[in-house]
Amino acid sequence: MAVTLEVTPTRKRRPLVVGHLDSPNISDTKLIRSLFFASQELSHMQPLRFILRRNSQSIIRKVKVLAAVFDELLRSHMVYWQSAQLCFEEMNIVMQRMKTLIEDCTRSSKLWLLLQIENVSFSFHELVTDLSTVLDILPVNDFNLSEDAEDLIVLLKKQCSDSIQFVDPRDDDLRRKVTDTIDGIKHQIVPDQSKLIGIFIDLGLLDSASLIEEIQRLEDETHDQIDERSRIAAASLIGLVRYANCVLYGPSTPSPHPDFRRHKSLSEANIPADFRCPITLELMRDPVVVSTGQTYDRESIDLWIKSGHNTCPKTGQVLKHTNLIPNSALKNLIVMWCRDQKIPFEIYGDGGVGSSTPCTEAVEFTRMMVSFLIDKLSVAEPNAVVFELRALAKSDSVARACIAEAGAIPKLVRYLGSDSPSLQINAVTAILNLSILEQNKTRIMETDGALNGVIEVLRSGATWEAKANAAATLFSLASISTYKRRLGRKVRVVSGLVDLAKQGPTSSKRDAFVAILNLAAERENVGRFVEAGVVQAAGGAFRELPEEAVSVVEAIVRKGGLMAVSAAFGLIRQLGEMMREGGDTTKESAAATLVTMCRKGGSELVAEMATIPGIERVIWEMIGTGTARGGRKAASLMRYLRRWAAGDTHETAATETQSIVVPTPSRIFNPVL
């Protein structure tokens, strides 16, 4: 993070005791040694190379003088008065602040530092002023220093007292070039390539890799800003660097490895349970609290309420009201976790990079870049261009809107059937990234060949990653209820997702299960998934993906009627094991599934559950130590077991007028109609 006036405020100096001291303290050798090592470390630091070079050089030269003085003090083994020790403590703090300032500037975005050049220059000057203050009250005459050392201190005091705040004219001129370029964008003036090259050479950003690293630092800077103006300024700089990287160095060359991902995906991350929405099991982007105190992702719970439900999905309690209260504390934790995991975090509907208001300059830079890439598709190697569109579409909502508005979706669809695995992955992933934006979902669904192309990749894609990203695209499109029904009616969608859930690697299975869970929210889709074997696919993944697999079975059984209960009969023992061994969410889902099966299936299912070894102990433990919802579900299971043991079969299946036949090895389990 860049060091600005706000980041390094003037420290409130405690009073230095310079009088009324009548006895010296024993010399603190550790303090002098600490000062010596700190001055040596600072002396050997490299000045900033491209901007603020003179400011950093000035401080390093002054500390080199102090290093020579502290070397002599360390060898003298003197006894110092308390006033001198207090001065040494102050000087130690000043030097630590100098070191921190230079390190922060080294790690910061160069462009951001350039825009903050006056504030950062003031921070350097302020430290010199603080050093001058300490030197003025340092009792040098009491140290018995050599004449050379005393001359050095006199020289240093004069240099510090004569120091003035300054901005290197070269830095100021470079800043003006950058701001002029950004101002020109407001009037849709395309930047001159030779001027762009000159700017980035002066900044030491000499290739595509350094520009990509600069973008990452600017994105980090955006997250650190608390005011809108600073966020917009950072967004403008990101747009400038992205545009320059694309125009000066051409579309990025994709990795030859088919599983390449620019950022870690959510499928690869171990998302903490508290960060998942209880409805979708996906990472929450905008967590909100309902009247029961439970937290959900805004989009999921809003859809739940608009669908006519008046209960809390997790607890089953009736909602006293439908107000959704933002859970800001949890959201901040999720944002920090995403940054640590290198996972892009964006609020749905966000207008720009970390900003609630689209930045005009960033939008124009993005439009110019998209136009450049679209033009390149007809003359350049398509894989590199499609990869760049994929990466750009992942960055923010502004880019997604600009890419779609430029007519890129029909062009991307052409490459979904490519024989090149890399090109196919880049095309389907670009469409996935575009689908995150709400209005782009309609564009994709209405583009000729787009949906069929994605479905074909799901069913016969060249790699598992391509199939998984096709499944994720369908999940994204299905967030609109009308599309959920439309997708669920397509046999190829249902069979493709189930096949992926059965055969794919872990990350691909997870994407498939999440998409299935979303589509299964529509009751009319559930029967098709049961017929396609989703229950067996989920049962086979209980150990590999317990939360996702058990949640799918719960949703299918809850909405699917007796046919779904029949299909899940063979999983009763496994569900009991999940109640014993799974995490809190898995235990809840397993218990809820068994409750639904007992309620719909009757005494035969309760009898099967009763044969699970130690089931009563598991249920009692869940009642005593489980979550609130899990405890309620476990209590319901215990009531079913008690009634069954008492022979009250009428009560066991009181809510169902039908019963089922217990399966035998030689017979398929079918409901008695």
XYZ file of C-alpha atoms in Angstrom, residues 147-654:
508
model
C 36.404 15.423 16.228
C 35.497 13.738 12.934
C 32.290 12.304 14.410
C 31.300 15.679 15.878
C 31.885 17.300 12.485
C 29.641 14.698 10.889
C 26.829 15.475 13.315
C 27.193 19.226 12.741
C 27.062 18.633 8.989
C 24.034 16.367 9.323
C 22.175 18.872 11.519
C 22.748 21.587 8.942
C 21.591 19.363 6.093
C 18.424 18.426 7.970
C 17.615 21.997 8.996
C 18.145 23.266 5.434
C 16.022 20.496 3.941
C 12.862 21.532 2.087
C 10.033 19.512 0.616
C 10.579 18.969 -3.082
C 9.138 17.020 -6.007
C 11.654 15.950 -8.617
C 10.831 17.873 -11.849
C 11.256 14.619 -13.770
C 8.608 12.942 -11.591
C 6.287 15.918 -11.929
C 6.629 15.888 -15.718
C 5.908 12.162 -15.842
C 2.829 12.610 -13.691
C 1.568 15.310 -16.049
C 1.975 12.962 -19.038
C -0.102 10.300 -17.289
C -2.887 12.678 -16.248
C -2.977 14.240 -19.721
C -3.386 10.779 -21.258
C -6.239 9.948 -18.896
C -7.894 13.335 -19.493
C -7.698 12.729 -23.239
C -9.629 9.502 -22.806
C -12.602 11.508 -21.496
C -12.807 13.067 -24.947
C -12.297 9.670 -26.634
C -8.806 10.598 -27.828
C -6.859 7.423 -28.553
C -3.469 7.572 -26.779
C -0.408 7.868 -28.982
C 1.529 4.596 -28.807
C 4.941 6.277 -28.793
C 3.903 8.390 -25.787
C 2.593 5.313 -23.997
C 5.903 3.559 -24.564
C 7.791 6.569 -23.177
C 5.627 6.708 -20.038
C 6.082 3.070 -19.176
C 9.802 3.056 -19.954
C 10.228 5.979 -17.529
C 8.304 3.979 -14.924
C 10.472 0.900 -15.450
C 7.531 -1.171 -16.719
C 9.285 -2.647 -19.719
C 7.290 -5.739 -20.659
C 3.898 -7.406 -20.404
C 4.786 -9.263 -17.200
C 5.666 -6.032 -15.370
C 2.430 -4.415 -16.569
C 0.380 -7.369 -15.324
C 2.108 -7.087 -11.951
C 1.338 -3.351 -11.933
C -2.348 -4.129 -12.539
C -2.352 -6.465 -9.534
C -0.798 -3.794 -7.325
C -3.348 -1.244 -8.520
C -6.175 -3.673 -7.769
C -4.792 -4.115 -4.254
C -4.603 -0.337 -3.949
C -8.246 -0.058 -5.001
C -9.331 -2.350 -2.174
C -7.325 -0.283 0.322
C -9.047 2.993 -0.562
C -12.044 4.109 1.474
C -13.171 7.155 -0.504
C -14.854 7.056 -3.910
C -12.502 9.581 -5.501
C -9.427 7.463 -4.811
C -11.155 4.325 -6.073
C -12.070 6.060 -9.322
C -8.488 7.288 -9.742
C -7.171 3.742 -9.244
C -9.750 2.376 -11.708
C -8.555 4.893 -14.314
C -4.971 3.745 -13.873
C -5.963 0.084 -14.179
C -7.735 0.892 -17.442
C -4.647 2.683 -18.732
C -2.299 -0.203 -17.920
C -4.617 -2.852 -19.352
C -5.007 -0.891 -22.551
C -1.263 -0.284 -22.833
C -0.449 -3.941 -22.195
C -2.834 -5.068 -24.923
C -1.884 -2.440 -27.503
C 1.878 -2.402 -26.926
C 2.485 -6.114 -26.419
C -0.519 -7.695 -28.131
C -2.898 -10.318 -26.722
C -1.345 -12.480 -24.043
C -0.049 -15.884 -24.997
C -2.134 -18.554 -23.234
C -0.462 -21.221 -21.159
C 0.075 -24.475 -23.049
C -1.335 -26.371 -20.070
C -5.052 -27.056 -20.480
C -5.793 -26.533 -16.799
C -4.297 -23.038 -16.769
C -6.306 -20.484 -14.807
C -5.325 -16.879 -14.406
C -6.671 -16.817 -10.852
C -7.455 -19.610 -8.477
C -11.055 -20.668 -9.047
C -13.647 -21.165 -6.338
C -13.764 -24.842 -7.268
C -10.121 -25.186 -6.246
C -10.483 -23.234 -3.017
C -11.471 -24.627 0.353
C -14.209 -22.129 1.135
C -14.896 -21.781 4.884
C -18.379 -23.060 5.759
C -19.397 -19.696 7.244
C -18.656 -18.009 3.907
C -21.023 -20.259 1.944
C -24.657 -19.389 1.325
C -26.810 -22.123 2.959
C -29.056 -22.153 -0.129
C -26.527 -22.494 -2.966
C -23.433 -23.534 -0.978
C -21.567 -20.950 -3.063
C -19.328 -18.193 -1.724
C -21.488 -15.278 -0.573
C -20.869 -12.010 -2.415
C -23.403 -9.842 -0.611
C -24.280 -11.509 2.729
C -27.497 -10.352 4.399
C -29.273 -11.301 7.613
C -32.971 -12.263 7.730
C -35.306 -11.866 10.715
C -34.313 -15.257 12.170
C -30.682 -14.175 12.424
C -29.468 -16.483 9.632
C -27.181 -15.133 6.891
C -27.661 -15.765 3.161
C -26.362 -14.351 -0.086
C -28.691 -11.504 -1.075
C -29.400 -12.865 -4.540
C -30.332 -16.330 -3.245
C -32.584 -15.302 -0.370
C -34.208 -12.585 -2.458
C -35.118 -15.184 -5.087
C -36.405 -17.480 -2.327
C -38.703 -14.790 -0.957
C -39.896 -13.668 -4.404
C -40.808 -17.289 -5.154
C -43.505 -17.066 -2.485
C -41.734 -18.551 0.544
C -42.234 -16.904 3.933
C -39.922 -19.131 5.967
C -36.215 -19.196 6.727
C -34.656 -21.895 4.475
C -32.246 -23.047 7.164
C -34.415 -23.043 10.284
C -37.896 -23.380 8.814
C -39.147 -20.560 11.022
C -41.680 -18.114 9.629
C -40.024 -14.788 8.760
C -41.410 -11.941 10.866
C -40.525 -9.564 8.043
C -38.678 -9.716 4.725
C -36.172 -6.940 5.379
C -32.613 -7.955 4.456
C -29.918 -6.434 6.658
C -26.379 -6.269 5.192
C -23.819 -8.312 7.129
C -20.907 -5.919 6.621
C -18.566 -7.639 9.079
C -18.881 -10.996 7.305
C -18.536 -9.352 3.903
C -15.245 -7.725 4.947
C -13.946 -11.103 6.130
C -14.912 -12.690 2.808
C -13.173 -9.911 0.872
C -9.966 -10.375 2.900
C -10.110 -14.152 2.440
C -10.567 -13.773 -1.329
C -7.570 -11.461 -1.528
C -5.421 -13.925 0.439
C -6.546 -16.766 -1.842
C -6.003 -14.677 -5.028
C -9.675 -15.099 -5.916
C -11.407 -12.152 -7.590
C -14.209 -10.745 -5.440
C -16.946 -8.649 -6.927
C -20.401 -7.619 -5.791
C -23.073 -8.600 -8.302
C -24.154 -5.591 -10.323
C -21.035 -3.662 -9.415
C -20.291 -0.889 -11.832
C -16.521 -1.037 -11.855
C -13.397 -2.240 -10.158
C -14.300 -2.015 -6.511
C -16.448 0.999 -7.197
C -20.198 1.554 -7.053
C -19.997 4.182 -9.809
C -18.487 3.404 -13.216
C -15.339 5.427 -13.886
C -15.614 7.292 -17.201
C -11.929 6.960 -18.029
C -11.848 3.254 -17.140
C -14.910 2.614 -19.304
C -13.348 4.386 -22.281
C -10.043 2.553 -21.894
C -11.962 -0.733 -21.759
C -14.011 0.105 -24.853
C -10.875 0.961 -26.799
C -9.214 -2.254 -25.678
C -12.248 -4.375 -26.584
C -12.468 -2.714 -30.002
C -8.772 -3.421 -30.550
C -9.240 -7.105 -29.613
C -12.358 -7.611 -31.734
C -10.538 -6.167 -34.753
C -7.607 -8.494 -34.037
C -9.849 -11.594 -34.149
C -9.997 -11.437 -37.927
C -6.264 -10.976 -38.502
C -4.440 -12.511 -35.525
C -4.166 -16.008 -34.060
C -7.605 -16.365 -32.379
C -6.482 -18.264 -29.288
C -4.434 -15.374 -27.916
C -7.233 -12.864 -28.583
C -9.943 -15.074 -27.054
C -7.707 -15.640 -24.031
C -7.361 -11.884 -23.590
C -11.149 -11.431 -23.834
C -11.542 -14.204 -21.273
C -9.165 -12.490 -18.851
C -10.741 -9.076 -19.430
C -14.249 -10.449 -18.885
C -13.140 -11.791 -15.520
C -11.915 -8.403 -14.315
C -15.100 -6.394 -13.706
C -18.651 -5.613 -14.805
C -17.595 -2.676 -16.977
C -15.467 -5.003 -19.099
C -18.279 -7.565 -19.329
C -20.704 -4.930 -20.542
C -18.236 -3.480 -23.071
C -17.328 -6.894 -24.502
C -20.957 -7.902 -24.982
C -21.950 -4.526 -26.432
C -19.132 -4.834 -28.981
C -20.726 -8.017 -30.358
C -18.136 -10.468 -29.027
C -20.563 -13.220 -27.955
C -21.422 -14.498 -31.486
C -17.702 -14.448 -32.332
C -16.850 -16.469 -29.210
C -19.567 -19.019 -30.003
C -17.704 -19.919 -33.216
C -14.812 -21.290 -31.167
C -16.854 -23.491 -28.788
C -16.559 -26.350 -31.266
C -12.863 -25.785 -31.945
C -10.542 -28.775 -32.302
C -7.992 -26.877 -30.200
C -8.540 -27.721 -26.499
C -6.948 -24.444 -25.405
C -9.131 -22.342 -27.701
C -12.260 -24.202 -26.623
C -11.457 -23.638 -22.947
C -10.790 -19.955 -23.494
C -14.019 -19.498 -25.465
C -16.327 -21.241 -22.988
C -14.624 -19.560 -20.026
C -14.987 -16.147 -21.665
C -18.726 -16.807 -22.065
C -18.867 -17.944 -18.430
C -17.235 -14.719 -17.275
C -19.564 -12.637 -19.429
C -22.610 -14.434 -18.000
C -21.923 -13.065 -14.528
C -23.422 -9.747 -15.641
C -27.207 -9.950 -15.464
C -27.992 -8.377 -18.846
C -25.455 -10.621 -20.555
C -27.416 -13.731 -19.569
C -30.187 -12.691 -21.937
C -27.678 -11.884 -24.674
C -26.149 -15.342 -24.375
C -29.484 -17.165 -24.304
C -30.719 -15.256 -27.359
C -27.529 -15.594 -29.428
C -27.887 -18.252 -32.118
C -25.896 -21.327 -31.238
C -24.621 -20.041 -27.887
C -26.644 -22.290 -25.575
C -26.280 -25.356 -27.808
C -22.558 -24.687 -28.049
C -22.167 -24.553 -24.267
C -24.242 -27.731 -23.871
C -22.097 -29.524 -26.437
C -18.945 -28.529 -24.527
C -20.566 -29.877 -21.339
C -21.250 -33.221 -22.997
C -18.173 -33.723 -25.157
C -15.673 -30.995 -24.320
C -12.001 -31.679 -25.001
C -10.975 -31.361 -21.329
C -12.546 -31.650 -17.893
C -11.903 -27.962 -17.331
C -13.927 -27.076 -20.427
C -16.792 -29.303 -19.261
C -16.668 -27.835 -15.749
C -16.731 -24.276 -17.053
C -19.665 -25.159 -19.301
C -21.492 -26.465 -16.210
C -20.627 -23.257 -14.360
C -22.009 -21.254 -17.306
C -25.320 -23.118 -17.079
C -25.395 -22.470 -13.339
C -24.885 -18.763 -13.973
C -27.598 -18.621 -16.644
C -30.004 -20.526 -14.402
C -30.006 -17.751 -11.812
C -32.941 -16.336 -13.832
C -35.976 -18.484 -13.031
C -37.345 -18.612 -16.595
C -33.988 -19.855 -17.845
C -33.875 -22.382 -15.011
C -37.025 -24.021 -16.344
C -35.861 -23.760 -19.947
C -32.522 -25.405 -19.183
C -34.109 -28.114 -17.052
C -36.330 -29.198 -19.966
C -33.276 -29.996 -22.103
C -32.341 -33.656 -21.764
C -28.776 -32.935 -22.891
C -28.319 -30.457 -20.025
C -29.613 -32.902 -17.413
C -27.672 -35.917 -18.688
C -24.527 -33.859 -19.260
C -24.479 -32.528 -15.701
C -25.171 -35.952 -14.198
C -22.444 -37.590 -16.304
C -19.983 -34.888 -15.193
C -20.985 -35.458 -11.554
C -20.332 -39.181 -11.980
C -17.116 -39.205 -13.963
C -15.291 -35.887 -13.590
C -12.429 -34.977 -11.259
C -13.312 -33.393 -7.936
C -13.380 -29.774 -9.094
C -15.529 -30.640 -12.122
C -17.918 -32.687 -9.996
C -18.347 -29.742 -7.672
C -19.289 -27.457 -10.561
C -21.779 -30.062 -11.785
C -23.401 -30.512 -8.368
C -23.743 -26.770 -7.846
C -25.446 -26.429 -11.238
C -27.729 -29.390 -10.479
C -28.659 -27.915 -7.112
C -29.601 -24.663 -8.787
C -31.715 -26.316 -11.489
C -33.371 -28.631 -8.942
C -34.907 -25.576 -7.283
C -37.581 -25.893 -10.005
C -39.795 -28.838 -9.041
C -40.525 -29.790 -12.640
C -36.790 -30.394 -13.251
C -36.342 -32.857 -10.402
C -37.976 -35.867 -12.072
C -35.652 -35.593 -15.058
C -32.605 -35.553 -12.790
C -33.874 -38.611 -10.893
C -34.368 -40.503 -14.144
C -30.849 -39.500 -15.248
C -29.365 -41.041 -12.075
C -28.437 -37.945 -10.090
C -29.123 -39.650 -6.752
C -26.662 -42.440 -7.508
C -24.106 -39.886 -8.754
C -24.444 -37.914 -5.525
C -24.214 -41.049 -3.395
C -20.965 -41.960 -5.088
C -19.516 -38.564 -4.146
C -20.479 -38.542 -0.441
C -16.870 -39.058 0.657
C -15.327 -36.841 -1.996
C -17.711 -33.847 -1.807
C -19.905 -34.419 1.245
C -21.511 -30.976 1.493
C -22.414 -30.647 -2.171
C -23.478 -34.263 -2.699
C -25.667 -34.531 0.407
C -27.250 -31.144 -0.347
C -28.199 -32.368 -3.835
C -29.841 -35.499 -2.393
C -31.695 -33.364 0.165
C -33.037 -31.059 -2.562
C -34.028 -33.955 -4.836
C -35.805 -35.860 -2.067
C -37.559 -32.754 -0.768
C -38.960 -31.767 -4.161
C -39.117 -35.078 -5.975
C -41.839 -37.054 -4.263
C -41.944 -40.829 -3.920
C -39.865 -41.473 -7.025
C -36.966 -39.535 -5.545
C -37.415 -41.226 -2.163
C -37.318 -44.599 -3.880
C -34.116 -43.666 -5.707
C -32.498 -42.561 -2.456
C -33.440 -45.676 -0.456
C -30.039 -47.238 -1.003
C -28.331 -44.181 0.530
C -29.983 -44.418 3.951
C -26.978 -46.019 5.637
C -24.593 -43.568 4.001
C -26.730 -40.667 5.169
C -26.495 -42.051 8.691
C -22.710 -42.142 8.357
C -22.723 -38.520 7.157
C -24.645 -37.589 10.333
C -21.839 -39.161 12.329
C -18.774 -37.992 10.390
C -19.678 -34.926 8.329
C -19.342 -31.233 9.072
C -22.201 -29.237 10.550
C -23.729 -28.401 7.168
C -23.424 -31.992 5.970
C -24.978 -33.352 9.178
C -27.896 -30.946 8.849
C -28.524 -31.919 5.224
C -28.246 -35.644 5.954
C -30.674 -35.420 8.872
C -33.100 -33.275 6.866
C -32.994 -35.805 4.006
C -33.776 -38.708 6.334
C -36.638 -36.774 7.932
C -38.173 -36.132 4.505
C -37.732 -39.765 3.494
C -39.309 -41.032 6.711
C -42.217 -38.615 6.343
C -42.883 -39.543 2.724
C -41.843 -43.189 2.724
C -43.432 -44.573 5.853
C -42.479 -47.283 8.295
C -40.412 -49.325 5.834
C -37.899 -46.475 5.554
C -37.839 -45.922 9.301
C -37.174 -49.644 9.735
C -34.233 -49.426 7.347
C -32.856 -46.414 9.224
C -33.203 -48.299 12.515
C -30.770 -50.949 11.257
C -27.926 -48.415 11.039
C -25.442 -49.322 13.820
C -25.411 -46.733 16.623
C -27.975 -44.484 14.915
C -29.704 -43.530 18.169
C -26.417 -42.443 19.738
C -25.651 -40.336 16.635
C -29.078 -38.727 16.832
C -28.710 -37.967 20.561
C -25.287 -36.406 19.982
C -26.718 -34.242 17.220
C -29.585 -33.155 19.462
C -27.170 -32.227 22.237
C -24.237 -30.699 20.378
C -25.390 -30.002 16.824
C -26.588 -26.771 15.286
C -30.093 -25.481 15.984
C -31.497 -26.782 12.685
C -29.580 -30.026 12.968
C -30.890 -30.555 16.478
C -34.493 -30.087 15.353
C -34.076 -32.517 12.461
C -32.418 -35.066 14.743
C -35.282 -34.735 17.240
C -37.742 -35.465 14.420
C -35.785 -38.579 13.502
C -35.861 -39.745 17.100
C -39.654 -39.349 17.199
C -39.970 -41.465 14.029
C -37.782 -44.170 15.567
C -39.768 -44.170 18.832
C -43.103 -44.439 17.016
C -41.788 -47.193 14.788
C -40.437 -49.106 17.814
C -43.857 -48.749 19.463
C -45.511 -50.166 16.353
C -47.349 -46.933 15.528
C -46.972 -47.190 11.768
C -49.979 -44.928 11.196
C -48.246 -42.049 12.957
C -44.951 -42.741 11.234
C -46.394 -42.017 7.826
C -49.260 -39.799 8.910
